[in-house]
XYZ file of C-alpha atoms in Angstrom:
675
model
C -59.369 -15.203 57.814
C -61.233 -12.007 58.730
C -59.963 -9.526 61.323
C -61.767 -6.865 63.473
C -60.913 -4.212 65.964
C -61.732 -5.185 69.611
C -62.621 -2.392 72.055
C -61.275 -2.116 75.540
C -64.665 -1.618 77.025
C -66.055 -4.624 78.941
C -69.642 -3.654 78.340
C -69.203 -3.672 74.605
C -67.374 -6.993 74.823
C -70.291 -8.464 76.724
C -72.764 -7.279 74.145
C -70.624 -8.694 71.323
C -70.335 -12.048 73.044
C -74.014 -12.061 73.860
C -74.785 -11.436 70.185
C -72.551 -14.384 69.247
C -70.161 -12.408 67.009
C -66.905 -14.222 66.183
C -63.576 -13.487 64.265
C -65.346 -14.594 61.123
C -67.154 -11.256 61.219
C -70.344 -12.714 59.741
C -72.657 -11.592 62.545
C -75.682 -9.370 61.822
C -75.393 -5.626 61.680
C -78.151 -4.392 64.018
C -77.784 -0.613 63.607
C -78.746 1.544 60.753
C -75.215 2.706 59.789
C -73.739 0.770 56.787
C -70.453 -0.943 57.604
C -67.243 0.499 56.051
C -63.601 -0.523 55.859
C -60.605 1.838 55.627
C -57.326 0.165 54.620
C -54.290 1.661 56.360
C -50.688 0.482 55.826
C -47.867 0.939 58.260
C -44.338 -0.334 57.816
C -40.984 -0.448 59.517
C -38.234 0.521 59.235
C -39.211 3.797 57.620
C -36.003 4.083 55.480
C -34.891 0.541 54.752
C -31.776 -0.536 52.886
C -31.375 -3.385 50.450
C -31.181 -6.687 52.274
C -33.013 -5.306 55.311
C -36.357 -6.974 56.145
C -39.393 -4.681 55.933
C -42.481 -5.388 58.086
C -45.888 -4.547 56.638
C -48.799 -4.085 59.090
C -52.518 -3.792 58.260
C -53.777 -3.668 61.861
C -54.360 0.078 61.807
C -57.074 -0.373 59.211
C -60.493 0.882 60.382
C -63.488 -1.472 60.697
C -66.283 0.870 61.898
C -68.758 -1.887 62.854
C -66.303 -4.665 63.567
C -67.542 -6.826 60.745
C -64.054 -8.291 60.188
C -62.038 -8.333 56.980
C -59.661 -10.305 54.770
C -56.171 -8.997 53.917
C -54.399 -9.119 50.529
C -50.925 -7.634 50.088
C -49.236 -7.133 46.671
C -46.576 -5.142 44.792
C -47.958 -2.797 42.140
C -44.449 -1.744 41.128
C -40.870 -2.444 42.111
C -37.373 -1.888 40.645
C -36.490 -3.799 37.488
C -34.641 -7.031 38.148
C -35.900 -7.166 41.717
C -37.025 -10.645 42.753
C -38.329 -9.556 46.153
C -41.652 -11.127 47.238
C -44.115 -10.539 50.110
C -43.701 -13.469 52.444
C -47.397 -14.094 53.236
C -49.802 -11.946 51.315
C -52.915 -12.762 53.398
C -51.531 -12.155 56.890
C -52.319 -9.072 58.930
C -48.591 -8.575 59.474
C -46.066 -9.803 56.934
C -42.598 -9.007 55.560
C -40.487 -8.676 52.416
C -36.779 -8.156 51.849
C -35.819 -5.608 49.124
C -32.949 -6.782 46.952
C -32.476 -3.814 44.620
C -32.358 -0.149 45.522
C -35.337 1.879 44.366
C -39.046 2.402 44.985
C -41.313 -0.459 46.035
C -45.004 0.336 45.654
C -47.045 -1.823 48.074
C -50.825 -2.249 47.832
C -53.157 -3.416 50.598
C -56.745 -4.520 50.037
C -59.080 -5.177 52.991
C -62.463 -6.706 52.218
C -65.560 -8.428 53.664
C -67.275 -10.383 50.948
C -70.437 -11.098 52.906
C -70.999 -7.379 53.493
C -69.674 -6.493 50.021
C -67.318 -3.831 51.325
C -63.630 -3.314 50.637
C -60.941 -0.654 50.565
C -57.412 -0.198 49.181
C -54.318 1.620 50.316
C -50.973 2.098 48.595
C -47.637 3.241 49.873
C -44.243 3.738 48.250
C -41.281 2.509 50.248
C -37.959 3.977 49.072
C -35.077 1.577 49.535
C -31.469 2.666 49.404
C -28.505 0.442 48.689
C -26.876 -1.015 51.712
C -23.262 0.082 51.967
C -22.211 -3.382 52.942
C -23.983 -5.131 50.060
C -21.848 -6.474 47.246
C -22.703 -6.320 43.530
C -25.478 -8.410 42.123
C -24.084 -11.417 40.295
C -24.986 -12.090 36.655
C -24.492 -15.153 34.456
C -26.348 -17.348 32.031
C -29.114 -16.354 29.626
C -31.381 -13.317 29.597
C -34.475 -14.366 27.674
C -36.932 -11.718 28.875
C -36.715 -7.956 28.545
C -34.674 -6.776 31.504
C -33.177 -3.598 32.902
C -30.006 -3.252 34.927
C -30.472 -0.346 37.330
C -27.999 1.661 39.341
C -27.698 -0.057 42.733
C -24.852 1.883 44.318
C -24.429 5.619 44.108
C -20.656 5.281 44.461
C -19.296 4.963 40.888
C -16.234 3.122 42.169
C -18.426 0.304 43.459
C -19.773 -2.151 40.873
C -23.508 -2.649 40.709
C -23.161 -6.004 38.945
C -20.518 -8.682 38.766
C -20.536 -11.031 35.779
C -19.413 -14.397 37.102
C -20.189 -16.392 33.945
C -20.826 -15.591 30.291
C -24.086 -13.698 29.764
C -26.090 -14.399 26.580
C -28.857 -11.947 25.738
C -31.817 -12.995 23.588
C -34.225 -10.240 24.615
C -33.879 -6.493 25.147
C -31.326 -5.656 27.806
C -31.514 -2.040 28.940
C -28.751 -0.639 31.122
C -29.477 2.546 33.038
C -27.068 5.476 33.437
C -24.449 5.168 36.211
C -24.491 1.362 36.115
C -21.055 -0.165 36.680
C -20.534 -3.772 35.557
C -17.425 -5.725 36.452
C -16.512 -8.938 34.669
C -14.606 -11.817 36.162
C -11.684 -13.227 34.193
C -12.545 -14.489 30.683
C -16.276 -13.803 31.065
C -18.155 -11.767 28.480
C -21.446 -10.358 27.233
C -23.001 -11.612 23.973
C -25.997 -9.997 22.287
C -27.445 -12.765 20.137
C -29.249 -12.301 16.848
C -32.624 -11.960 18.572
C -31.255 -9.794 21.370
C -31.015 -6.023 21.793
C -28.607 -3.934 23.853
C -29.593 -0.420 24.912
C -26.784 0.959 27.063
C -27.321 4.705 26.962
C -25.651 6.548 29.776
C -25.478 10.268 30.324
C -22.691 12.826 30.212
C -22.611 12.809 34.022
C -23.771 9.235 34.396
C -21.633 6.913 32.321
C -22.186 3.181 32.019
C -19.005 1.235 32.697
C -18.065 -2.227 31.402
C -14.722 -3.242 32.856
C -12.739 -6.068 34.331
C -12.820 -7.020 37.978
C -9.051 -6.639 37.745
C -8.278 -3.229 36.256
C -4.519 -3.594 36.066
C -4.348 -6.205 33.289
C -5.241 -5.401 29.672
C -7.432 -8.169 28.312
C -8.781 -9.412 31.639
C -12.316 -10.232 30.444
C -13.628 -11.410 27.104
C -15.475 -8.282 25.927
C -18.838 -7.472 24.335
C -19.925 -9.413 21.252
C -22.851 -8.031 19.224
C -24.486 -10.351 16.685
C -27.816 -8.516 16.545
C -28.779 -6.383 13.548
C -31.509 -4.487 15.384
C -31.409 -0.763 14.689
C -32.252 -0.245 18.372
C -28.815 -1.405 19.548
C -27.025 1.532 21.126
C -24.053 2.239 23.385
C -23.545 5.856 24.416
C -21.803 7.717 27.222
C -20.121 4.491 28.242
C -16.716 2.974 28.883
C -15.532 -0.434 27.693
C -12.215 -1.237 29.340
C -9.854 -4.174 29.897
C -11.642 -6.621 27.566
C -10.125 -8.756 24.858
C -8.950 -11.769 26.828
C -10.124 -14.270 24.197
C -11.747 -14.276 20.738
C -15.503 -13.856 20.517
C -15.650 -16.786 18.115
C -14.062 -18.609 15.217
C -12.172 -16.328 12.804
C -12.014 -13.543 15.382
C -9.236 -12.199 17.523
C -9.679 -10.836 21.045
C -11.310 -7.398 21.254
C -13.137 -5.082 23.633
C -16.055 -4.910 21.207
C -16.779 -7.437 18.460
C -19.417 -6.596 15.850
C -20.368 -9.392 13.450
C -22.885 -8.560 10.713
C -24.666 -6.459 13.282
C -25.899 -2.932 13.852
C -25.118 -0.661 16.772
C -24.953 3.095 17.329
C -21.817 4.189 19.200
C -21.574 7.640 20.731
C -19.257 9.101 23.380
C -17.715 5.753 24.268
C -14.256 5.124 25.712
C -12.683 1.930 24.336
C -9.450 1.226 26.137
C -7.026 -1.293 27.568
C -7.977 -4.148 25.282
C -5.683 -7.130 25.245
C -5.782 -6.952 21.438
C -8.145 -4.839 19.301
C -10.448 -2.112 20.528
C -13.146 -2.918 17.939
C -13.181 -5.834 15.515
C -15.339 -7.044 12.658
C -14.756 -10.054 10.408
C -16.604 -9.173 7.211
C -18.891 -6.637 5.599
C -22.506 -6.341 6.649
C -22.015 -4.586 9.964
C -23.170 -1.022 10.545
C -21.837 0.937 13.492
C -21.974 4.725 13.037
C -19.594 6.332 15.506
C -19.455 9.727 17.125
C -16.832 11.029 19.537
C -15.239 7.718 20.464
C -12.036 7.697 22.498
C -9.496 4.934 21.845
C -6.534 4.537 24.160
C -4.090 2.014 25.588
C -5.211 -0.905 23.430
C -2.486 -3.513 22.992
C -2.962 -3.856 19.223
C -4.874 -1.872 16.602
C -7.596 0.371 17.922
C -9.892 -1.143 15.311
C -9.692 -3.977 12.781
C -12.555 -3.661 10.297
C -13.686 -4.376 6.743
C -12.763 -1.718 4.182
C -16.458 -0.868 3.759
C -16.581 0.239 7.418
C -13.802 2.820 7.715
C -16.299 5.560 6.915
C -17.853 5.036 10.364
C -14.858 6.591 12.126
C -15.524 10.297 12.550
C -13.119 13.188 12.886
C -14.316 13.915 16.444
C -13.083 10.587 17.760
C -9.678 10.650 19.443
C -6.771 8.206 19.398
C -3.541 7.984 21.360
C -1.613 7.142 18.183
C -1.861 3.779 16.466
C -4.068 2.561 13.642
C -7.536 1.872 12.403
C -6.770 -1.187 10.277
C -8.849 -2.228 7.273
C -8.720 -5.635 5.637
C -9.689 -6.726 2.134
C -12.838 -6.617 0.133
C -14.830 -3.905 -1.555
C -16.762 -0.884 -0.405
C -20.513 -1.461 -0.325
C -21.828 2.100 -0.380
C -20.864 5.743 -0.708
C -18.825 6.985 2.217
C -16.743 9.826 3.582
C -13.392 8.827 5.039
C -12.479 11.249 7.814
C -9.052 12.354 8.898
C -8.439 10.528 12.151
C -7.602 12.588 15.205
C -4.326 11.095 16.413
C -4.282 7.896 14.336
C -3.707 6.598 10.801
C -5.511 4.136 8.587
C -3.613 0.938 7.882
C -4.636 -1.136 4.855
C -3.416 -4.726 4.978
C -4.910 -6.125 1.735
C -5.579 -5.049 -1.817
C -8.959 -3.354 -1.426
C -11.494 -2.038 -3.926
C -13.309 1.279 -4.031
C -16.574 0.654 -5.888
C -18.688 3.647 -4.828
C -18.426 7.393 -4.347
C -15.588 7.780 -1.872
C -14.778 11.193 -0.426
C -11.540 11.475 1.529
C -11.164 14.407 3.898
C -8.079 16.594 4.091
C -5.467 15.198 6.467
C -6.410 11.528 6.113
C -3.294 9.371 6.369
C -3.158 5.844 4.904
C -0.304 3.393 5.454
C -0.237 0.115 3.521
C 1.199 -3.256 4.363
C 3.239 -5.383 1.930
C 1.470 -5.838 -1.438
C -1.611 -3.997 -0.155
C -3.163 -1.324 -2.343
C -6.311 0.320 -3.682
C -8.157 -0.480 -6.889
C -10.617 2.208 -7.976
C -13.243 0.289 -9.912
C -14.833 1.457 -13.166
C -18.042 2.454 -11.382
C -16.331 4.342 -8.580
C -15.635 8.004 -7.911
C -12.809 9.073 -5.606
C -12.571 12.629 -4.383
C -9.379 13.021 -2.351
C -8.922 16.741 -1.809
C -6.445 17.856 0.799
C -5.004 21.297 1.334
C -1.491 22.708 1.094
C -1.146 22.521 4.871
C -3.199 19.368 5.416
C -2.393 16.823 2.745
C -3.875 13.395 2.179
C -1.158 10.739 2.389
C -0.902 7.269 0.844
C 2.323 5.536 1.847
C 3.786 2.296 3.148
C 4.037 1.262 6.765
C 7.678 0.783 5.887
C 9.177 3.914 4.373
C 11.158 2.045 1.728
C 10.589 1.718 -2.039
C 8.142 -1.079 -2.792
C 6.617 -1.132 0.698
C 3.125 -1.516 -0.805
C 1.389 -2.155 -4.112
C 0.055 1.295 -5.121
C -3.201 2.759 -6.463
C -4.958 1.422 -9.571
C -7.318 3.923 -11.209
C -9.822 2.197 -13.481
C -12.710 4.644 -13.245
C -13.746 6.838 -16.163
C -15.642 9.329 -14.005
C -14.778 12.959 -14.666
C -15.224 13.575 -10.914
C -12.100 11.667 -9.896
C -9.628 14.073 -8.320
C -6.509 13.875 -6.174
C -5.502 17.311 -4.891
C -2.747 18.049 -2.385
C -1.986 14.357 -2.042
C 1.245 12.476 -1.357
C 1.758 8.976 -2.819
C 5.006 7.291 -1.847
C 6.869 3.969 -1.579
C 4.560 1.896 -3.802
C 5.512 -0.640 -6.440
C 5.967 -3.780 -4.354
C 4.735 -6.065 -7.171
C 3.394 -5.644 -10.676
C 0.116 -3.780 -10.314
C -1.801 -6.077 -12.673
C -1.424 -8.106 -15.854
C 0.521 -6.083 -18.444
C 1.516 -3.539 -15.809
C 4.746 -3.072 -13.939
C 5.612 -1.844 -10.482
C 4.370 1.682 -9.916
C 2.862 4.106 -7.431
C -0.204 4.618 -9.630
C -1.765 2.931 -12.648
C -4.202 4.828 -14.836
C -5.954 2.387 -17.158
C -8.503 3.837 -19.589
C -9.544 6.139 -16.787
C -10.033 9.801 -15.999
C -8.524 11.699 -13.081
C -7.247 15.156 -12.180
C -3.901 15.127 -10.360
C -3.370 18.550 -8.839
C -0.452 19.189 -6.474
C 0.223 15.467 -6.101
C 3.654 14.064 -5.263
C 4.786 10.663 -6.527
C 7.930 9.554 -4.750
C 9.901 6.514 -3.676
C 8.341 3.972 -6.034
C 10.207 0.722 -6.649
C 9.172 1.185 -10.293
C 7.363 4.030 -12.019
C 5.609 6.988 -10.463
C 2.661 6.658 -12.884
C 2.050 4.049 -15.569
C -0.530 3.604 -18.298
C -0.792 0.688 -20.722
C -2.842 2.021 -23.623
C -4.708 5.026 -24.890
C -8.182 5.923 -23.677
C -7.146 7.542 -20.429
C -7.603 11.221 -19.750
C -5.711 12.716 -16.875
C -4.181 16.076 -16.131
C -1.088 16.609 -14.041
C -0.971 20.082 -12.529
C 1.683 21.568 -10.245
C 2.734 18.138 -9.057
C 6.076 16.569 -8.185
C 7.966 13.372 -8.975
C 11.097 12.306 -7.139
C 13.208 9.257 -6.314
C 11.246 6.720 -8.340
C 13.373 3.734 -9.406
C 12.229 3.843 -13.058
C 10.909 6.721 -15.099
C 8.606 9.022 -13.222
C 5.905 8.310 -15.814
C 5.386 5.646 -18.485
C 2.624 6.795 -20.817
C 1.051 6.529 -24.277
C 1.742 9.169 -26.938
C -1.865 10.374 -26.669
C -1.110 11.386 -23.086
C 1.996 13.534 -23.565
C -0.049 16.736 -23.493
C -1.611 15.838 -20.116
C 1.594 16.913 -18.352
C 1.997 20.608 -17.533
C 5.181 22.657 -17.427
C 4.942 23.430 -13.686
C 5.189 19.879 -12.375
C 8.679 19.276 -10.983
C 10.370 16.111 -12.251
C 13.593 16.626 -10.303
C 15.802 15.566 -13.207
C 13.771 12.489 -14.117
C 11.848 11.247 -17.158
C 8.424 11.092 -18.678
C 8.790 7.889 -20.680
C 6.666 7.382 -23.803
C 6.314 3.896 -25.257
C 5.794 3.053 -28.937
C 2.457 4.575 -29.977
C 0.657 7.134 -32.106
C -0.953 10.400 -31.166
C -4.648 10.904 -31.767
C -5.559 11.467 -35.410
C -7.251 14.851 -35.120
C -7.152 18.103 -33.221
C -4.144 19.851 -31.778
C -2.116 19.709 -28.596
C 0.994 21.099 -26.922
C 3.950 19.174 -25.570
C 5.281 21.053 -22.558
C 8.771 22.017 -21.665
C 9.005 19.808 -18.605
C 10.082 21.509 -15.417
C 13.414 19.890 -14.626
C 12.452 16.832 -16.635
C 13.015 14.993 -19.905
C 10.724 13.242 -22.354
C 12.237 9.820 -22.986
C 10.819 8.048 -26.046
C 11.410 4.339 -25.479
C 9.647 3.496 -28.763
C 8.908 5.298 -31.991
C 6.116 7.868 -31.830
C 3.965 8.840 -34.792
C 2.463 12.332 -34.866
C -0.916 12.261 -36.625
C -2.316 15.578 -35.403
C -1.072 19.102 -34.926
C 1.579 19.094 -32.196
C 3.182 22.258 -30.887
C 6.310 21.822 -28.795
C 7.186 24.474 -26.223
C 10.559 26.123 -26.310
C 13.153 24.473 -24.106
C 11.597 20.999 -24.307
C 14.104 18.140 -24.125
C 13.553 14.771 -25.847
C 15.869 11.799 -25.412
C 15.401 8.734 -27.604
C 16.085 5.049 -27.186
C 17.801 2.758 -29.685
C 16.301 2.930 -33.226
C 13.500 5.183 -31.999
C 12.066 7.626 -34.522
C 9.643 10.527 -34.473
C 7.400 10.161 -37.506
C 5.209 13.010 -38.717
C 2.723 11.027 -40.783
C -0.540 11.059 -42.669
C -1.694 7.520 -41.866
C -5.080 8.570 -40.533
C -4.684 12.263 -39.779
C -2.785 15.341 -40.993
C 0.323 15.160 -38.826
C 1.902 18.547 -38.202
C 4.948 19.413 -36.115
C 5.549 22.902 -34.784
C 8.818 22.846 -32.836
C 9.295 26.466 -31.882
C 12.269 27.050 -29.647
C 14.172 30.229 -28.955
C 17.780 31.327 -28.925
C 17.938 30.890 -25.158
C 15.681 27.862 -24.917
C 16.121 25.652 -27.968
C 14.158 22.431 -28.359
C 16.519 19.456 -28.207
C 16.085 16.014 -29.819
C 18.926 13.717 -28.770
C 19.776 10.137 -27.924
C 19.610 8.722 -24.451
C 23.146 7.594 -25.176
C 25.330 10.445 -26.379
C 26.920 8.507 -29.223
C 26.309 8.751 -32.945
C 23.449 6.538 -34.073
C 21.937 6.333 -30.593
C 18.458 6.719 -32.149
C 16.777 6.747 -35.539
C 15.965 10.422 -36.148
C 12.971 12.529 -37.252
C 11.122 11.983 -40.531
C 8.497 14.363 -41.897
C 5.988 12.644 -44.183
C 3.239 15.255 -44.537
C 2.928 18.173 -46.935
C 1.495 20.689 -44.480
C 3.088 24.105 -44.878
C 2.732 24.445 -41.100
C 5.535 21.962 -40.440
C 8.187 24.168 -38.864
C 11.299 23.859 -36.751
C 12.919 26.959 -35.303
C 15.766 26.964 -32.830
C 15.965 23.195 -32.727
C 18.919 20.937 -31.978
C 18.911 17.428 -33.481
C 21.832 15.187 -32.531
C 23.131 11.600 -32.237
C 20.571 10.149 -34.664
C 21.093 8.134 -37.836
C 21.030 4.755 -36.120
C 18.645 3.191 -38.667
C 17.072 3.993 -42.052
C 14.408 6.612 -41.661
C 12.015 4.787 -43.990
C 11.817 2.665 -47.127
C 13.790 4.503 -49.789
C 15.235 6.874 -47.201
C 18.615 6.232 -45.619
C 19.654 6.930 -42.074
C 20.008 10.474 -40.853
C 19.153 12.917 -38.108
C 16.299 14.502 -40.068
C 14.492 13.439 -43.213
C 11.798 14.977 -45.419
C 10.040 12.260 -47.429
C 7.961 12.292 -50.608
C 5.331 15.023 -51.099
C 6.264 16.530 -47.762
C 7.166 19.973 -46.491
C 9.327 21.375 -43.697
C 10.604 24.828 -42.810
C 13.683 24.734 -40.569
C 15.628 27.718 -39.298
C 18.140 28.740 -36.638
C 18.838 25.103 -35.861
C 21.714 22.682 -35.382
C 22.041 19.187 -36.892
C 25.042 17.279 -35.625
C 26.658 13.977 -34.643
C 24.598 11.806 -36.999
C 25.853 8.303 -37.729
C 25.002 8.975 -41.394
C 23.449 12.026 -43.051
C 22.616 15.174 -41.194
C 19.564 16.222 -43.247
C 18.177 14.089 -46.069
C 15.467 15.282 -48.483
C 13.738 13.284 -51.264
C 13.357 16.141 -53.696
C 12.790 13.738 -56.602
C 9.497 12.828 -54.974
C 8.365 16.410 -54.430
C 9.788 16.880 -50.944
C 10.133 20.579 -50.176
C 12.397 22.047 -47.525
C 12.835 25.677 -46.588
C 16.205 26.082 -44.846
C 17.460 29.190 -43.060
C 20.492 29.479 -40.792
C 21.039 25.775 -40.124
C 24.373 24.650 -38.695
C 25.842 21.165 -39.262
C 28.620 19.497 -37.284
C 30.290 16.071 -36.955
C 27.893 14.108 -39.149
C 29.460 10.912 -40.527
C 28.067 11.445 -44.044
C 26.928 14.438 -46.051
C 25.445 17.177 -43.860
C 22.676 17.919 -46.334
C 21.764 15.250 -48.866
C 19.050 15.377 -51.510
C 18.080 12.667 -53.955
């Protein structure tokens, strides 16, 4: 229908009627001025609120020759998620009802097709939220890209109320300041083909919370299954979720991430009915920055071991744990020291990459849980004197957890200023016993490391091939020997490490066949040889060193594959002592020298309680023997309490001994016997 302006002048009306013009506006234009149209929009009220009807009026439009015109109303823009519509788009006067606060851009076109003239006008109508309006209700599926905008300026008033589970299969964008309340047991799921972009601002946080904010675990929580790199939650709060699991194999959580990707920054995760964050397996990526965890009923996070590197040192915790379950690392990572929380490991996990552990990181392990450092891995755990790295049990009792297995041969492995305590719950592996740490054909530097409270050993090896150094460390209160090692590893122990009266136990084995090494005088410790040890290289023993031997154990200086040499150089104030574990005659076998090196020397040495078994074929029992074609110089020494001979020398087979100032006492047979 066309419309025209009617004058108030009767004369003009008469002329118009006489000319036969009607509302159709199709009458002839009899003057020389071309007709024009000028679209003009008016509306009321001028400052509408959501839910308030707005009247649009085109009657002020100008029709200079009264040709008449058609009307066409439309929206050229309106707030996201608004479903408002113009009631009748071709009427001179029409209405619409805004449903979301924001700007509504209205367009008016007036036209006369027969005269080929038209004009447009646009106006922006700003709509504010009505104070009496409740939140917009959400439920069901979101299958088209959508944006949730801030409806109410009052942050205490929710903009949206989730009344049923919401499943997102498109991009859902949530603007700053949006507050979303969830009814009981409802939740938000971002499906595999969905995207969540919830980026608030420092002064405009996005809030996900329960309609009831007095009960932890009131609503289900957010479940992200999408691996889009666009997923992001920042400057947001997720509170009072975790009423029910997100799916099979999950527990309740505020935020569930399942083989998905999401960036998390400046997010508060609190008041969960169970976990704050949960994953079920590897494959999820969720870098975190400045996250605040508080008042969650269970662990703040329960994640795969490959994901603990996502927790940064700027995040804050009100105590509690970030808990990691079993599996293997999947990439290099830095493990930060948590601000206010500890890591809890509940399974035996594997480090298979380059793992850097920051000073101050604190790990507590559940029963039989532990760490295995794989052959391809590198672990750099470097604390400081005032900020140590700690590996211990949740329970502070011996055997509370499994321990650490080092199987990597990387020269970069280092533990420095580290405490390892209460391990040894079960045998570490086949052929190993209970221990705080296993080193199996591996390399590692142990610098200022304490090994305490093990239900078995402090450190154990099973064979040669390992290279480790122990520097300025400490062993205490381990149920068995502090260390159980191979003879090739005796020289790895320094003389500053404090053994607090305990043992370094050496099992039956041979030294390497070439080179030279030094056996330290252990600081407050004893070498205990549980099996016979053969010296096949040059070994220098520091003054004051103490060796205790088990039943029938012998020290054999041999030439099987290398030129064994012993240099036991004590002093008058710090003699070197070789004795039996049991202080009875015959408690151990004794020492036999079977090489002809003129460097074999013993000075200020005490040898006692040997003679428990023949020293060799054709050599009887005694504390000390020099076999065929062999040489030894011994001086300022004591040989006593042998179950047979004190010193026995096979001179008939070219054994040579150089004796000076040797004292004998309480030997059951001849003190010095040659044959």
